Tab-separated table of C-alpha atoms in Angstrom:
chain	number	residue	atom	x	y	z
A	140	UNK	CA	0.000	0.000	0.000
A	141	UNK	CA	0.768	3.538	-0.214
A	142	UNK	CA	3.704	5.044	2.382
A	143	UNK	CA	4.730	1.675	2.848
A	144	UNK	CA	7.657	-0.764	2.101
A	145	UNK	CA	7.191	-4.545	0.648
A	146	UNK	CA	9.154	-7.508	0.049
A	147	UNK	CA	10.936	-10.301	1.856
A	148	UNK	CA	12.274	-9.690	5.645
A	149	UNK	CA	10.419	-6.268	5.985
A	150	UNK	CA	9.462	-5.999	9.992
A	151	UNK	CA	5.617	-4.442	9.716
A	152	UNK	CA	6.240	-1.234	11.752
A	153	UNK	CA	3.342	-0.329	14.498
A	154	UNK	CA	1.766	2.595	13.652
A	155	UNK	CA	0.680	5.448	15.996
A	156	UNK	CA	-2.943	5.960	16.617
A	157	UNK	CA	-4.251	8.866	14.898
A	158	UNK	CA	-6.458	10.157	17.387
A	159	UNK	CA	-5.040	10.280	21.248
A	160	UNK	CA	-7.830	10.823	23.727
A	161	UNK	CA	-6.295	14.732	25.149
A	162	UNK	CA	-6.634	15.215	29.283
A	163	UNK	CA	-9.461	17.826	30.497
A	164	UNK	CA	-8.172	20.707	30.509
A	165	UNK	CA	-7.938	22.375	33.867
A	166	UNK	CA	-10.864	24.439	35.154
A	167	UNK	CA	-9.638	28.070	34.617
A	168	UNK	CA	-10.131	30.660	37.262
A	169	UNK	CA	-12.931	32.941	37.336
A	170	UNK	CA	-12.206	36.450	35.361
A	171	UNK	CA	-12.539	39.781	36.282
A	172	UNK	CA	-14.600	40.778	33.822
A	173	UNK	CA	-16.419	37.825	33.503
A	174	UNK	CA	-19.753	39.826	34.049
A	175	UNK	CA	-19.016	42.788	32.434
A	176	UNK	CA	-19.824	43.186	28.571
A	177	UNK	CA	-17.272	44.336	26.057
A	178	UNK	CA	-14.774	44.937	28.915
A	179	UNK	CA	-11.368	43.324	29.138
A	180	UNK	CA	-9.512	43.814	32.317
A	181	UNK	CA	-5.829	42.575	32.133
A	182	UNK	CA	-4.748	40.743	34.946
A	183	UNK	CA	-1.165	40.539	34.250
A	184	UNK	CA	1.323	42.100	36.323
A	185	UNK	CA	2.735	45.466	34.669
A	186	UNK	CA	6.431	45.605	35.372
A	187	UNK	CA	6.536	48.961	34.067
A	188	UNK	CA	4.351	50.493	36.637
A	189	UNK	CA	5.743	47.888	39.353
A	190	UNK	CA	8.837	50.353	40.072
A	191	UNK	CA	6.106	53.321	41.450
A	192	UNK	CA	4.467	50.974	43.731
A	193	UNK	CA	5.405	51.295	47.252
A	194	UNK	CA	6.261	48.692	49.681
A	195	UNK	CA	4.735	50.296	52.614
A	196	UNK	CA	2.638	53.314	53.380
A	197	UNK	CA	5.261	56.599	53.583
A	198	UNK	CA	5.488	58.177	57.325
A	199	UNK	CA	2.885	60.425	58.433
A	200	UNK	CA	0.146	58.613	56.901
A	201	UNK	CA	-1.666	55.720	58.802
A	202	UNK	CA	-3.646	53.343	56.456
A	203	UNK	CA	-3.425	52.960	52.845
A	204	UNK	CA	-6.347	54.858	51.697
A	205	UNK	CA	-5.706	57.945	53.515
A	206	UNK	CA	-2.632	58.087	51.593
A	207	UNK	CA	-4.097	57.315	48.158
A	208	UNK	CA	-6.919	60.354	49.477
A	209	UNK	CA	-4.357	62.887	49.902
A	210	UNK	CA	-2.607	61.694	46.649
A	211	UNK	CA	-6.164	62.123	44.824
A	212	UNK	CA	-6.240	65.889	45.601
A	213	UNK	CA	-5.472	67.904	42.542
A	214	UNK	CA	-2.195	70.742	43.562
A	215	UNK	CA	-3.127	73.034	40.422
A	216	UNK	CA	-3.997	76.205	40.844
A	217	UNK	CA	-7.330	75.448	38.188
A	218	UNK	CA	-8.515	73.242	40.931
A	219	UNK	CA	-7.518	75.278	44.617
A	220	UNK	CA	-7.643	78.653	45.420
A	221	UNK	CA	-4.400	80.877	45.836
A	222	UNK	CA	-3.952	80.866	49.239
A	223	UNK	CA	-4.548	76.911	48.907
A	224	UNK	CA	-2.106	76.691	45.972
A	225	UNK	CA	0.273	78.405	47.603
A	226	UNK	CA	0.256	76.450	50.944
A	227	UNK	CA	0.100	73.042	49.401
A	228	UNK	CA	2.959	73.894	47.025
A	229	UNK	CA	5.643	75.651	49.932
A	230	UNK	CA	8.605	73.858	50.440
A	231	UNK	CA	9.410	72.555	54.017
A	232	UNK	CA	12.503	74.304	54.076
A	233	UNK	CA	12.779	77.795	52.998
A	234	UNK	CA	16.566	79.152	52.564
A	235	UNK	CA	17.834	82.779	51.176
A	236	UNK	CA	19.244	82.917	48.139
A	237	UNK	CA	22.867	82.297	48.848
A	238	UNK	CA	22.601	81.139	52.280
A	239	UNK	CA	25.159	78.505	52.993
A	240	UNK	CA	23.754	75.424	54.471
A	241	UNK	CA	25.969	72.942	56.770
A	242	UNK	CA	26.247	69.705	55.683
A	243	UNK	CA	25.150	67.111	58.224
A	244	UNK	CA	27.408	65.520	60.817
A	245	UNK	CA	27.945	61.781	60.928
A	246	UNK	CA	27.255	61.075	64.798
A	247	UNK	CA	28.604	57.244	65.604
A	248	UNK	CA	25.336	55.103	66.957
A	249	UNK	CA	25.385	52.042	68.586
A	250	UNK	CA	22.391	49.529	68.457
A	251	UNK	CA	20.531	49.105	71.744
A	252	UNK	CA	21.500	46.278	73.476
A	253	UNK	CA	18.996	43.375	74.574
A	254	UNK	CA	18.725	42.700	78.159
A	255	UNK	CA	18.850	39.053	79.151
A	256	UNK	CA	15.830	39.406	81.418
A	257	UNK	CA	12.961	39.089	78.171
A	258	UNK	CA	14.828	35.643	77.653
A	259	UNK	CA	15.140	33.890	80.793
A	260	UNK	CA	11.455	34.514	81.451
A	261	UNK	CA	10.523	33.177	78.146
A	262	UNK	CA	12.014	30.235	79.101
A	263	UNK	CA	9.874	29.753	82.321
């Protein structure tokens, strides 16, 4: 027959099934946007926008989401008032024009030392 050999000594080969049953495929998580019509929310993580995200919430600020708040307020002067503009836009530090400023001193700190007392009465 066709895409076969013939003759004397010829070893029949075995042939590969044609159709192999596949494995179900595993159930795939529920989307984001699974209810939402003509919306397509990408889930992957954006490494571009990974280097602005912070770690942990900067110092004066308590909880997440009254930092993201005070982030939300516009600083432009469209949006605020001049007095506002000008007091949310006022440097911490004022200086004269060629004032000199001091740099700062290294002062030598050393690490506070743990008592033994926390550990012994762990221990009992």
């Amino acid at each position: 027959g066709w895409g076969s050999w013939g003759g004397e000594g010829v070893v029949a080969r075995r042939r590969r099934p044609q159709f192999q049953a596949k494995p179900e495929p595993k159930p795939k998580p529920e989307r984001k946007d699974s209810a939402l019509k003509n919306v397509i929310i990408n889930e992957k993580r954006d490494r571009k926008a990974a280097k602005y995200m912070l770690e942990k919430v900067p110092f004066p600020y308590m909880s997440r989401e009254q930092y993201e708040r005070t982030i939300r307020n516009p600083l432009g002067r469209e949006w605020n008032t001049f007095q506002a503009h000008t007091h949310l836009t006022t440097p911490a530090v004022v200086t004269k024009v060629g004032a000199i400023i001091e740099p700062i001193t290294f002062t030598q700190v050393t690490p506070n030392k743990v008592s033994n007392k926390g550990k012994d009465s762990a221990k009992a």
